Every structure is written in C-alpha cells, then in structure tokens.
Amino acid sequence: MSSSYSEDLRSAALAYHRLPRPGKLEIQASKPLANQRDLALAYSPGVAAACTEIANNPAEAATLTARANLVAVVSNGTAVLGLGNIGPLASKPVMEGKAVLFKKFAGIDVFDIEINAETIDRVVETVAALEPTFGGINLEDIKGPECFEIEARLKERMKIPVFHDDQHGTAIIVGAAIKNALSLAGKQLSEVKIVTSGAGAAAIACLNLLVSMGAQRKNIWVTDIDGVVHEGRNTLMDPWKAVYAQNTDKRTLAEVIGGADIFLGVSAGGVLKPDMVKQMADKPLVMALANPNPEIMPEEARAARPDAMICTGRSDFPNQVNNVLCFPFIFRGALDVGATAINEAMKQAAVDAIAQLAQDPPSDAVSRGFDTGETQGFGPGSLIPSPFDPRLILRIAPAVAKAAMDSGVATRPIKNFDEYTALLERFAFRSGLIMKPVFAKAKAQPVRVIYAEGEDERVLRATQVVLEEKLARPILVGRPSVVEARIKRFGLSIKAGTDFDLVNPEDDPRYRSYVQSYIEIAGRRGVTPDAARTVVRTNATVIAALAVVRGEADAMICGVEGRYMSHLRHVREIIGFMPGVSDFAALALTITSKGAYFIGDTQVRPNPTAEELAEMASLAANHVTRFNIKPKIAFVSHSDFGGYDTDSSRKMRQATALLKQHRPDLEADGEMQGDTALSATARKAILPHSDLEGSANVLIMPNLDAANVAYQMIKVLADAVPVGPILIGPARPAHILTPSVTARGILNMTAVAAVEAQERAGRAQPTLFA
C-alpha cells in the first residue's frame, strides 16, 4: 500500500494526525462539573445511586450510563487495510479513524481497543470480557480464516451485537449493488452466474449473504491465489471456503469466467483481463474492489464491454463500495432497540434500504461531494448511494431497528417510528429538530413560493425536496430549456408545468402587465418605461418581487446569486415595508451543538439607533416563535448593566428600555456582554434580578460589524448550521439568501417563508413594534 499514495499526501496525513494534538479522538464530559455539588452527583457519594439501580435492574445501564451508545472497535492488527499483519499498535490510527466515522455519521461513541492477541482463544476471551462496558462490538482488521471463528464464538457468548465489518459491511454494500444491477439488467439472483476472485473474509461473507438473498451455490465459482476452489483441493482450504467448492476440472479464473453475470473481485489489482470481461454474459456487473488498484480499471472494462456495469472500492470512480455506507447506521438501529445481535434479517434490511435509496433522486449533500458538480440519477453509473448522502441514516437505521424487532432480538422496541426518524434527523441534518415545527406548519397549508434563481442547481434540488415534503407549490424564474436540461443533468425527477410553475423571463405572456406593474410601483423612483421593460426581461429578483406584489406568489426567495444589497434594493422598492417599520433587518439563525441562536442584524443596518434595535428585536421575536421557541432577547454590548458609559452601551441600554415599554410580553434584558447573555450563572452573579431567565437565544448586536463577525465566527468555531438570513420587516414575505447557501438551506428558508405567508393570509398579523 505504501506506493499507492504520494509523498505530499503522506506528509499531510502525518501532520493531520500530529497537529494540533496527537490522534483523532478525545473524551469529553457530557455533564457539568462546575462545582462541589456536580462532583458529588457525578462521583462520590451520588454515583452510588446509579450503581445500586443497575445492580437491582441491569437494564437501567441503558438509561444511567453511556453503554447503550458505546461501541468498541476491536482489532489485533493482523490484517490492517492493505498493510497486512502490522500489529495492534500500528493499527491504532485506523481504529481511531473508524471511531471518528461512527461519531460523525451516526453520533455513536467509540473506544478503540487494540489487543495483543493473535490466537483465536485469546481474542475471544479478551473481547467477551468487555461486554459490561459496551452496547456493541465492531471487529476490525482481523485476518481470515480466524475471523470467522472469532466472530461466531463471540456471537454465541455475548448478548450484544458483534459485527465484523470487513465481512458484513462489504457484503451489505455488495448485496445492494447487485440487487440494483440485476434489476436494471432484468435478471434474477437465483439464476445468475457469480465468479469471485479472492476467498477471504469479505468474499465469503458476500457470498453467504447473496445465498441468503436467493443466489444458488451451484452458480457460484470461487477462485483465489491457488486457482478455482474445487472438490478435492487440499491447499489453502478452510471449512468456510469449502462450502463453495465445485465438482469441476477447471482450475483458473479464465476458465470459469465465461458466461458470468457477476464478477466479484476482492483480491489483487490486474487479475481480471479485458479478454475475460468480453466472455461474460450480457449486461455484466464487474465489481473490482481491490484497493488501491482494482482487478481491472473501469476504462479497460468499459472498452471491452460497453454494456458492463462497474463498481470499485475507490472514491475517484462511480459506484464506490465503501463500508461507511452502512456500518454506522446498522449499529445506530441496533443500539437504539437494544439488539442482542445483528442477524441476517437486519443485514438484509440494510441491503434493501441502501438499494432503494440509490433509486431515489440524489440530494444536494451528495452533489457537493463531487468535483464536477454533477451527479447521475439511478442507473448503471449510480447503483449505490454516495457516502455523502445524509439520508443513509434515515433509511438504514429504522429498517435495521424494525428488522431487529420483527426477528425478536430487540430488548427496547421502538414504539413510534415517526418520532424515531425525526430524532435521527439530528445526524442527517443538524437543523432537523429546530426546523421540524416550521416544516410541520408549512405542510399544513402549502403556499406558493417563487424562486428568483430557478436555473440554479441548488434551487432545483431544493425544489425536488419541497415537492417531496409537500412544503409549498414552487414557482421558478428560469428559461425552460435550461431548467429542463439541468434537471436531467442532476438526475432529478421534477417536471415544469406538472410539479412546479415556471416564469420564462424571455417569453412570458404576462410580460406587458409585469412591466406596467413595475412602472406603477417604481415610476416615481426613477424607473422609466424603457428601463422597466429591460429590467423585467433581465432581473429575476424584480420578476419574483412583482409576482408576490401581484398576488401570483405568496412568498419569494432570492439571493442565491449576486450581491445581497442589490437584491435588497429591488425588494425595498417593489415590496416595501410592513406598516410602522422603518427599515429591513436580517436575522441569522445558527444551530449549534448547544442550541439555536438568532443574531441580528447581520446584513442591512450599519449602525442602528436604539429605536431601530428595539424594533428589530420585536420583529425578530415574531420569527423565533414560529420555530416553537420562546424568544429570550439579550441586547449585547461590551458593557454589563452599566459597567461602561459609552455611546454604544447607552444605546443598548435605551433599546432595552424601549422594547420593555412597547413589548412587555417579551423576555428581554440588556445591555450585557456575550457570556453574560449565554450564561444564567454569570448573569446572576452580576445582576441577580435580571428579567432574562436561562440562556438568551436572540442576540441583538449594537451594529452590523459586531453582528456579522459574531455570526461568521460562530459558524466556523461551533461548526454551526446556518439558516437564513431571515429578512424581517418587508410588507410581504421576501427573503434574500447568500451565495454560500446550500440546497438544504434553501429548503429551510422555504419553510420559514411559507409559514410567514400563512400568517399574512388572513390570520392574526404578527405583533409589531409600535
């Protein structure tokens, strides 16, 4: 493997592991240890209560400790990646990496455990003794054929899931790819001929799973370094390989490949020759999974057989068989129902979920994983989902959990799968839980939302999901030929005129009336008839704003392309302000691991007055309540409650007083420093009788610089998910995004705009600052 990467990559990888601190993992406390009482609760004497509870009822370990979300990644270092038997210590970076993937993709905590144990008995005794600590065991990089017996004996002894990912993770992805490939080829698994190159742990596990799915042993031909696995062969044989021995006088891969529907390569680079591929059946599936060099390069296989479907183990080719597609999510589902094992039913459920997801239109997160910006829809070049697809956990974990329940290995069955899926969204989309109430309100009565940049890939992807979620009726501004071509290129399934409406800026029958509307609205602001005709042809934001004003759309979204202030100018001149509002402001939502925080004003007013800040806070509170969040407003300053007497601190003090005067219903206080706003303990030490309880979630900043800097820094330092900007103050719902927005961000803002539009449509108007 050492020759498979460049010296630059080697140097970068070493720096990555060394800096800023060694390794890839750390352990963090999940409960506060800020004072003597916390210590008494966490350790002696309080911890005795938890211990006695578990002693009386062992099931309480799932509610009183981290065990139910803790997995051991265990290796003896005997078969590490392509490096071979390098020992347990040298395997530690790989096991730490596995731990990171568990945490990143499924929120599962991991201890990596490298054991100095090469014999089967010692591995089994060591791992079995760990059962009280863990909710599951992930065996990793243990050489075959010993790994088969190790796993089998551990599964017999332990009452928690034991899963050898090198075997079953690969097998599940292979099973999903084969299921979809055969569907496209019009073939049945029970009838196809399967030829393998390689007979190690992964290959045998793949074949075992395929047999459980319906493949016939008589149609399976196994080859390895010693040739065809046949009856009577004595070299390099073991009981697991012997199951697939054929009664034949054929001895080489070249002799058995003829007529094969599937080639499964889990061996070494270059063993499958183009002439062999030519001998395969119609529409063959070539799975060349050796890394870094496949059994045959995709371009060679495609040249030999243009009708071939091709999978590799490499990330730089389509159809990558990557275990990260399944193992975090299988464990997520197994842990969440307290499964005592991961059985065949659970593995097949994962296969079905992965195969089905590949058939669905690709998500925006997938497209961002490709340098070209283009992804294919389901087909020969897209048989399995991308590891970047955030929907994997939403499909696999519930399917595995349900299969565990149906097969009788779940000790904590899930009662409501809708609620469970909603909880999983915190891993798929960290904005999921915060956005859930807004999505629910939007779905209750869908409105019409117009998107100015309807040709943009992100808008098109968002439109697909808006329709799937039934959030709104989309209207796109865009040229029909461009929109249609891009929908096809991005593998989407939406159609103009059927799923969404389209405003063609080059040839729309409403053009003349749009021009007239624009002249009526902006004619006294320097817009001449000639200018109006040009602008309505060329400016999508103007078109979208006019559609809203004319009642042809209920809300608009723009700003995906271009400068924020340019869009704002058109929204200001066409849509205007709500009654009593002096100017717009932008409210930015950041969703962090510690909660959701709304920051204003991040885009519009350079140095708002006290009156404007109070107005901004009042309007912001109305938006916050749409998230089913009680607004807790802090006017943030460099000063704590009169600690400084500067123009800025006096302004924030005055803004606080004005808001309390006009909106006594709101919980608010100021002026205060940032840490005082976020920490009730710090605030009480300074002002015990503050009007603000708990942590503030609406942070009103003294000026644009402070707001924007705070917002940008929180995004990066807290790895926060941004939502918005939410434009507050327009007469009709209109929101201006920024060019960095993702399709998910557009989707979130669609829900925000839709709920705002619902409130404007005959319902109680939001409370304004008088």
Coordinates of N, CA, C and O in Angstrom, one line a residue, residues 21-159:
R21 N -3.0 18.4 18.2 CA -2.7 17.4 19.3 C -2.7 16.0 18.7 O -3.4 15.8 17.7
P22 N -2.0 15.1 19.2 CA -1.8 13.8 18.6 C -3.2 13.0 18.5 O -4.0 13.1 19.4
G23 N -3.4 12.3 17.4 CA -4.5 11.4 17.3 C -5.8 12.2 16.8 O -5.7 13.3 16.5
K24 N -6.8 11.4 16.7 CA -8.1 11.9 16.1 C -9.3 11.9 17.1 O -10.4 12.3 16.7
L25 N -9.0 11.5 18.3 CA -10.1 11.4 19.3 C -9.8 12.1 20.6 O -8.6 12.3 20.9
E26 N -10.9 12.4 21.3 CA -10.7 12.9 22.7 C -12.0 12.5 23.4 O -13.0 12.1 22.8
I27 N -11.9 12.5 24.8 CA -13.1 12.2 25.6 C -13.5 13.4 26.3 O -12.7 14.2 26.9
Q28 N -14.8 13.7 26.2 CA -15.4 14.9 26.8 C -16.5 14.5 27.8 O -17.2 13.5 27.6
A29 N -16.6 15.2 28.9 CA -17.7 15.0 29.8 C -19.0 15.5 29.2 O -19.0 16.5 28.5
S30 N -20.1 14.7 29.4 CA -21.4 15.1 28.9 C -22.2 15.8 29.9 O -23.3 16.3 29.6
K31 N -21.7 15.9 31.2 CA -22.5 16.6 32.3 C -21.6 17.6 32.9 O -20.3 17.5 32.9
P32 N -22.1 18.6 33.5 CA -21.3 19.7 34.1 C -20.5 19.2 35.3 O -21.0 18.4 36.1
L33 N -19.3 19.7 35.5 CA -18.5 19.5 36.7 C -18.0 20.9 37.1 O -16.8 21.1 37.2
A34 N -18.9 21.8 37.5 CA -18.5 23.2 37.7 C -18.4 23.5 39.2 O -17.8 24.5 39.5
N35 N -18.9 22.6 40.1 CA -18.9 22.9 41.5 C -18.9 21.7 42.3 O -18.9 20.5 41.8
Q36 N -18.9 21.8 43.6 CA -18.8 20.7 44.5 C -20.1 19.8 44.4 O -19.9 18.5 44.5
R37 N -21.2 20.4 44.2 CA -22.4 19.5 44.1 C -22.3 18.7 42.8 O -22.7 17.5 42.8
D38 N -21.9 19.3 41.7 CA -21.7 18.5 40.5 C -20.8 17.3 40.7 O -21.1 16.2 40.3
L39 N -19.7 17.5 41.4 CA -18.8 16.5 41.7 C -19.4 15.4 42.6 O -19.2 14.2 42.4
A40 N -20.3 15.8 43.5 CA -20.9 14.8 44.4 C -22.0 14.0 43.6 O -22.2 12.8 44.0
L41 N -22.6 14.6 42.6 CA -23.5 13.9 41.8 C -22.8 12.9 40.8 O -23.3 11.8 40.6
A42 N -21.7 13.4 40.3 CA -21.0 12.6 39.3 C -20.2 11.5 39.9 O -20.1 10.4 39.3
Y43 N -19.7 11.7 41.1 CA -18.8 10.7 41.7 C -19.3 10.4 43.1 O -20.5 10.2 43.3
S44 N -18.5 10.4 44.0 CA -18.9 10.0 45.4 C -19.5 11.2 46.1 O -19.0 12.3 46.0
P45 N -20.7 11.1 46.8 CA -21.4 9.8 47.1 C -22.5 9.5 46.1 O -23.1 8.4 46.1
G46 N -22.9 10.5 45.2 CA -24.1 10.4 44.4 C -24.1 9.2 43.4 O -25.1 8.6 43.1
V47 N -22.9 8.9 42.9 CA -22.8 7.8 41.9 C -23.3 6.5 42.5 O -23.7 5.6 41.7
A48 N -23.3 6.3 43.8 CA -23.8 5.0 44.4 C -25.2 4.8 44.0 O -25.7 3.6 43.9
A49 N -26.0 5.9 43.8 CA -27.4 5.7 43.5 C -27.6 5.0 42.2 O -28.4 4.1 42.0
A50 N -26.8 5.4 41.2 CA -26.8 4.8 39.9 C -26.3 3.4 39.9 O -26.9 2.5 39.3
C51 N -25.3 3.1 40.7 CA -24.7 1.8 40.8 C -25.7 0.8 41.4 O -25.9 -0.3 40.8
T52 N -26.4 1.2 42.4 CA -27.4 0.3 43.1 C -28.6 0.1 42.2 O -29.2 -1.0 42.1
E53 N -29.0 1.1 41.4 CA -30.1 1.0 40.5 C -29.8 -0.1 39.4 O -30.6 -0.9 39.1
I54 N -28.6 -0.1 38.9 CA -28.2 -1.0 37.9 C -28.0 -2.4 38.5 O -28.3 -3.4 37.9
A55 N -27.5 -2.5 39.7 CA -27.3 -3.8 40.4 C -28.7 -4.5 40.5 O -28.8 -5.7 40.4
N56 N -29.7 -3.7 40.8 CA -31.1 -4.2 41.0 C -31.7 -4.5 39.7 O -32.6 -5.4 39.6
N57 N -31.4 -3.7 38.6 CA -32.0 -3.9 37.3 C -31.0 -3.6 36.2 O -30.8 -2.4 35.9
P58 N -30.3 -4.6 35.7 CA -29.2 -4.3 34.7 C -29.7 -3.5 33.5 O -28.9 -2.8 32.9
A59 N -31.0 -3.6 33.2 CA -31.4 -2.8 32.0 C -31.3 -1.3 32.2 O -31.3 -0.6 31.2
E60 N -31.2 -0.9 33.5 CA -31.1 0.5 33.8 C -29.7 1.1 33.3 O -29.5 2.3 33.2
A61 N -28.8 0.2 33.0 CA -27.5 0.7 32.5 C -27.7 1.5 31.2 O -26.9 2.4 30.9
A62 N -28.7 1.2 30.4 CA -29.0 1.9 29.2 C -29.5 3.3 29.5 O -29.3 4.2 28.6
T63 N -30.0 3.6 30.6 CA -30.5 4.9 30.9 C -29.6 5.7 31.9 O -29.7 6.9 32.0
L64 N -28.7 5.0 32.6 CA -27.9 5.7 33.5 C -26.4 5.8 33.1 O -25.6 6.5 33.8
T65 N -26.0 5.1 32.1 CA -24.7 5.2 31.6 C -24.6 5.4 30.1 O -25.7 5.4 29.4
A66 N -23.4 5.5 29.6 CA -23.3 5.7 28.1 C -23.3 4.4 27.3 O -23.1 4.4 26.1
R67 N -23.5 3.3 28.0 CA -23.3 2.0 27.4 C -24.1 1.8 26.2 O -23.7 1.2 25.2
A68 N -25.4 2.2 26.2 CA -26.3 2.0 25.1 C -25.9 2.7 23.8 O -26.4 2.4 22.7
N69 N -25.0 3.6 23.9 CA -24.5 4.4 22.7 C -23.0 4.2 22.6 O -22.3 5.0 21.9
L70 N -22.4 3.1 23.2 CA -21.0 3.0 23.2 C -20.6 1.7 22.5 O -21.1 0.6 22.8
V71 N -19.7 1.8 21.5 CA -19.3 0.6 20.7 C -17.7 0.5 20.8 O -17.0 1.5 20.9
A72 N -17.3 -0.7 20.9 CA -15.9 -1.0 20.9 C -15.4 -1.4 19.5 O -16.0 -2.2 18.8
V73 N -14.4 -0.6 18.9 CA -13.8 -1.0 17.7 C -12.5 -1.8 18.1 O -11.6 -1.2 18.6
V74 N -12.6 -3.1 17.8 CA -11.5 -4.0 18.3 C -10.7 -4.6 17.2 O -11.3 -5.1 16.2
S75 N -9.4 -4.6 17.3 CA -8.5 -5.2 16.3 C -7.3 -5.8 17.0 O -6.8 -5.3 18.0
N76 N -6.8 -6.9 16.4 CA -5.5 -7.4 16.8 C -4.4 -7.0 15.8 O -3.3 -7.5 15.9
G77 N -4.8 -6.3 14.8 CA -3.8 -5.7 13.8 C -3.2 -6.8 12.9 O -2.1 -6.6 12.3
T78 N -3.9 -7.9 12.6 CA -3.4 -8.9 11.8 C -3.7 -8.8 10.3 O -3.2 -9.5 9.5
A79 N -4.6 -7.9 10.0 CA -5.0 -7.7 8.6 C -5.4 -6.2 8.4 O -6.6 -6.0 8.1
V80 N -4.5 -5.3 8.5 CA -4.8 -3.9 8.5 C -4.8 -3.3 7.1 O -3.8 -3.2 6.5
L81 N -6.0 -2.9 6.6 CA -6.1 -2.3 5.3 C -5.3 -3.2 4.3 O -5.5 -4.4 4.2
G82 N -4.5 -2.5 3.5 CA -3.6 -3.3 2.6 C -2.2 -3.5 3.2 O -1.3 -3.9 2.5
L83 N -2.0 -3.2 4.5 CA -0.7 -3.3 5.1 C -0.4 -4.6 5.7 O 0.7 -4.9 6.1
G84 N -1.4 -5.5 5.9 CA -1.2 -6.8 6.4 C -1.1 -6.8 7.9 O -1.7 -6.0 8.6
N85 N -0.3 -7.8 8.4 CA -0.1 -8.0 9.8 C 0.9 -7.1 10.4 O 2.1 -7.4 10.6
I86 N 0.5 -5.9 10.7 CA 1.5 -4.8 11.2 C 1.4 -4.7 12.8 O 2.0 -3.9 13.4
G87 N 0.5 -5.5 13.4 CA 0.4 -5.5 14.8 C -0.6 -4.5 15.3 O -1.0 -3.5 14.7
P88 N -1.1 -4.7 16.6 CA -2.1 -3.9 17.2 C -1.8 -2.4 17.4 O -2.6 -1.5 17.1
L89 N -0.5 -2.1 17.8 CA -0.1 -0.7 18.0 C -0.2 0.1 16.7 O -0.7 1.2 16.7
A90 N 0.3 -0.5 15.6 CA 0.3 0.2 14.3 C -1.1 0.3 13.7 O -1.3 1.2 12.9
S91 N -2.0 -0.5 14.2 CA -3.3 -0.4 13.7 C -4.2 0.7 14.4 O -5.3 1.0 13.9
K92 N -3.6 1.3 15.4 CA -4.4 2.2 16.2 C -4.9 3.4 15.4 O -6.1 3.9 15.6
P93 N -4.1 4.0 14.5 CA -4.7 5.1 13.7 C -5.9 4.7 12.9 O -6.8 5.5 12.7
V94 N -5.9 3.5 12.4 CA -7.1 3.0 11.6 C -8.3 2.9 12.6 O -9.4 3.3 12.2
M95 N -8.1 2.4 13.7 CA -9.2 2.2 14.7 C -9.8 3.5 15.2 O -11.0 3.7 15.3
E96 N -8.8 4.5 15.4 CA -9.3 5.8 15.7 C -10.1 6.4 14.6 O -11.1 7.1 14.8
G97 N -9.7 6.2 13.3 CA -10.4 6.7 12.2 C -11.8 6.1 12.1 O -12.8 6.7 11.8
K98 N -11.9 4.8 12.4 CA -13.2 4.1 12.5 C -14.1 4.8 13.5 O -15.3 5.0 13.3
A99 N -13.5 5.1 14.7 CA -14.3 5.7 15.7 C -14.8 7.1 15.3 O -16.0 7.4 15.6
V100 N -14.0 7.8 14.6 CA -14.4 9.1 14.1 C -15.6 9.0 13.1 O -16.6 9.8 13.2
L101 N -15.6 8.0 12.3 CA -16.7 7.8 11.3 C -18.0 7.4 12.1 O -19.1 7.9 11.7
F102 N -17.9 6.6 13.1 CA -19.1 6.2 13.9 C -19.7 7.5 14.5 O -20.9 7.7 14.5
K103 N -18.8 8.4 15.0 CA -19.3 9.6 15.7 C -19.9 10.6 14.7 O -21.0 11.1 14.9
K104 N -19.2 10.8 13.6 CA -19.6 11.8 12.6 C -20.9 11.4 11.9 O -21.8 12.2 11.7
F105 N -21.0 10.1 11.5 CA -22.1 9.7 10.7 C -23.3 9.3 11.5 O -24.5 9.4 11.0
A106 N -23.1 8.8 12.8 CA -24.3 8.3 13.5 C -24.3 8.7 14.9 O -25.2 8.2 15.7
G107 N -23.4 9.5 15.4 CA -23.5 10.0 16.8 C -23.1 8.9 17.8 O -23.5 9.1 19.0
I108 N -22.5 7.9 17.4 CA -22.1 6.8 18.3 C -20.7 7.0 18.9 O -19.8 7.3 18.2
D109 N -20.7 6.8 20.2 CA -19.4 7.0 20.9 C -18.6 5.7 20.8 O -19.2 4.6 20.8
V110 N -17.3 5.8 20.7 CA -16.4 4.6 20.5 C -15.2 4.7 21.3 O -14.6 5.7 21.5
F111 N -14.8 3.5 21.9 CA -13.5 3.3 22.4 C -12.8 2.4 21.4 O -13.3 1.3 21.1
D112 N -11.6 2.8 20.9 CA -10.9 1.9 20.0 C -10.0 1.1 20.9 O -9.3 1.6 21.8
I113 N -10.0 -0.2 20.7 CA -9.3 -1.2 21.6 C -8.4 -2.1 20.7 O -8.9 -2.9 19.9
E114 N -7.1 -1.9 20.8 CA -6.2 -2.7 20.1 C -5.6 -3.7 21.1 O -5.0 -3.4 22.1
I115 N -5.7 -5.0 20.7 CA -5.4 -6.1 21.7 C -4.2 -6.9 21.1 O -4.1 -7.2 20.0
N116 N -3.3 -7.2 22.0 CA -2.1 -8.0 21.7 C -2.5 -9.5 21.8 O -2.2 -10.1 22.9
A117 N -3.2 -10.0 20.8 CA -3.8 -11.3 20.9 C -3.9 -11.9 19.5 O -4.8 -11.5 18.8
E118 N -3.1 -12.8 19.2 CA -3.1 -13.4 17.8 C -3.9 -14.7 17.7 O -4.4 -15.0 16.7
T119 N -4.0 -15.4 18.8 CA -4.7 -16.7 18.8 C -6.2 -16.5 18.9 O -6.7 -15.5 19.5
I120 N -7.0 -17.4 18.3 CA -8.4 -17.3 18.4 C -8.9 -17.2 19.8 O -9.8 -16.4 20.2
D121 N -8.4 -18.2 20.7 CA -8.9 -18.2 22.1 C -8.6 -16.9 22.8 O -9.5 -16.5 23.6
R122 N -7.4 -16.3 22.6 CA -7.1 -15.1 23.4 C -8.0 -14.0 22.9 O -8.4 -13.1 23.7
V123 N -8.2 -13.8 21.6 CA -9.1 -12.8 21.1 C -10.5 -12.9 21.7 O -11.1 -12.0 22.2
V124 N -11.0 -14.1 21.6 CA -12.4 -14.4 22.1 C -12.5 -14.1 23.6 O -13.4 -13.4 24.0
E125 N -11.5 -14.6 24.4 CA -11.6 -14.3 25.8 C -11.5 -12.8 26.2 O -12.2 -12.3 27.0
T126 N -10.6 -12.1 25.5 CA -10.4 -10.7 25.7 C -11.7 -9.9 25.4 O -12.1 -9.1 26.2
V127 N -12.2 -10.1 24.2 CA -13.3 -9.4 23.7 C -14.6 -9.7 24.5 O -15.4 -8.8 24.9
A128 N -14.8 -11.0 24.8 CA -16.0 -11.4 25.6 C -16.0 -10.7 26.9 O -17.1 -10.4 27.5
A129 N -14.8 -10.5 27.5 CA -14.8 -9.9 28.9 C -15.2 -8.4 28.9 O -15.4 -7.8 29.9
L130 N -15.3 -7.8 27.7 CA -15.6 -6.4 27.6 C -17.1 -6.1 27.6 O -17.6 -5.0 27.6
E131 N -17.9 -7.2 27.6 CA -19.4 -7.0 27.4 C -20.0 -6.0 28.4 O -20.9 -5.2 28.0
P132 N -19.7 -6.0 29.6 CA -20.3 -5.0 30.5 C -20.1 -3.5 30.1 O -20.9 -2.7 30.5
T133 N -19.1 -3.3 29.4 CA -18.7 -1.9 29.1 C -19.5 -1.4 27.8 O -19.8 -0.2 27.8
F134 N -19.8 -2.2 26.9 CA -20.2 -1.8 25.6 C -21.6 -2.2 25.2 O -22.1 -3.3 25.6
G135 N -22.2 -1.4 24.3 CA -23.5 -1.8 23.7 C -23.3 -2.6 22.4 O -24.3 -3.2 21.9
G136 N -22.1 -2.6 21.9 CA -21.9 -3.4 20.6 C -20.4 -3.5 20.4 O -19.6 -2.7 20.9
I137 N -20.0 -4.5 19.6 CA -18.6 -4.8 19.3 C -18.4 -4.8 17.8 O -19.1 -5.5 17.0
N138 N -17.5 -3.9 17.3 CA -17.2 -3.9 15.9 C -15.8 -4.5 15.7 O -14.8 -3.8 16.1
L139 N -15.7 -5.7 15.2 CA -14.4 -6.3 14.9 C -13.8 -5.7 13.7 O -14.5 -5.5 12.7
E140 N -12.5 -5.5 13.7 CA -11.9 -4.8 12.5 C -10.5 -5.4 12.3 O -9.7 -5.6 13.2
D141 N -10.2 -5.6 11.0 CA -8.9 -5.9 10.5 C -8.3 -7.1 11.2 O -7.1 -7.1 11.7
I142 N -9.1 -8.2 11.3 CA -8.6 -9.4 11.9 C -8.5 -10.4 10.7 O -9.5 -10.6 10.0
K143 N -7.4 -11.1 10.5 CA -7.2 -11.9 9.3 C -8.1 -13.1 9.3 O -8.5 -13.7 10.3
G144 N -8.3 -13.6 8.1 CA -9.1 -14.8 7.8 C -8.1 -16.0 7.7 O -6.9 -15.8 7.4
P145 N -8.6 -17.2 7.9 CA -10.0 -17.5 8.2 C -10.3 -17.4 9.7 O -11.4 -17.7 10.1
E146 N -9.3 -17.0 10.6 CA -9.6 -17.0 12.0 C -10.8 -16.1 12.4 O -11.5 -16.3 13.3
C147 N -10.9 -15.0 11.6 CA -12.0 -14.0 11.9 C -13.4 -14.7 11.9 O -14.3 -14.3 12.6
F148 N -13.6 -15.7 11.1 CA -14.9 -16.4 11.0 C -15.2 -17.0 12.4 O -16.3 -16.9 12.9
E149 N -14.2 -17.8 12.9 CA -14.4 -18.5 14.1 C -14.5 -17.5 15.3 O -15.3 -17.7 16.2
I150 N -13.7 -16.5 15.3 CA -13.7 -15.5 16.3 C -15.1 -14.9 16.4 O -15.7 -14.8 17.5
E151 N -15.6 -14.4 15.3 CA -17.0 -13.8 15.3 C -18.0 -14.8 15.8 O -18.9 -14.4 16.6
A152 N -18.0 -16.0 15.2 CA -19.0 -17.0 15.6 C -19.0 -17.3 17.1 O -20.1 -17.4 17.7
R153 N -17.8 -17.5 17.6 CA -17.8 -17.8 19.1 C -18.2 -16.6 19.9 O -18.9 -16.8 21.0
L154 N -17.9 -15.4 19.5 CA -18.3 -14.2 20.3 C -19.8 -14.0 20.2 O -20.4 -13.6 21.2
K155 N -20.4 -14.3 19.1 CA -21.8 -14.1 18.9 C -22.6 -15.1 19.8 O -23.6 -14.8 20.3
E156 N -22.0 -16.3 20.0 CA -22.6 -17.3 20.9 C -22.5 -16.9 22.3 O -23.5 -17.1 23.1
R157 N -21.4 -16.2 22.7 CA -21.2 -15.9 24.1 C -21.8 -14.6 24.6 O -22.2 -14.4 25.7
M158 N -21.9 -13.6 23.6 CA -22.2 -12.3 24.0 C -23.7 -11.9 23.7 O -24.2 -12.4 22.7
K159 N -24.3 -11.1 24.5 CA -25.7 -10.7 24.3 C -25.8 -9.3 23.8 O -26.8 -8.6 24.1

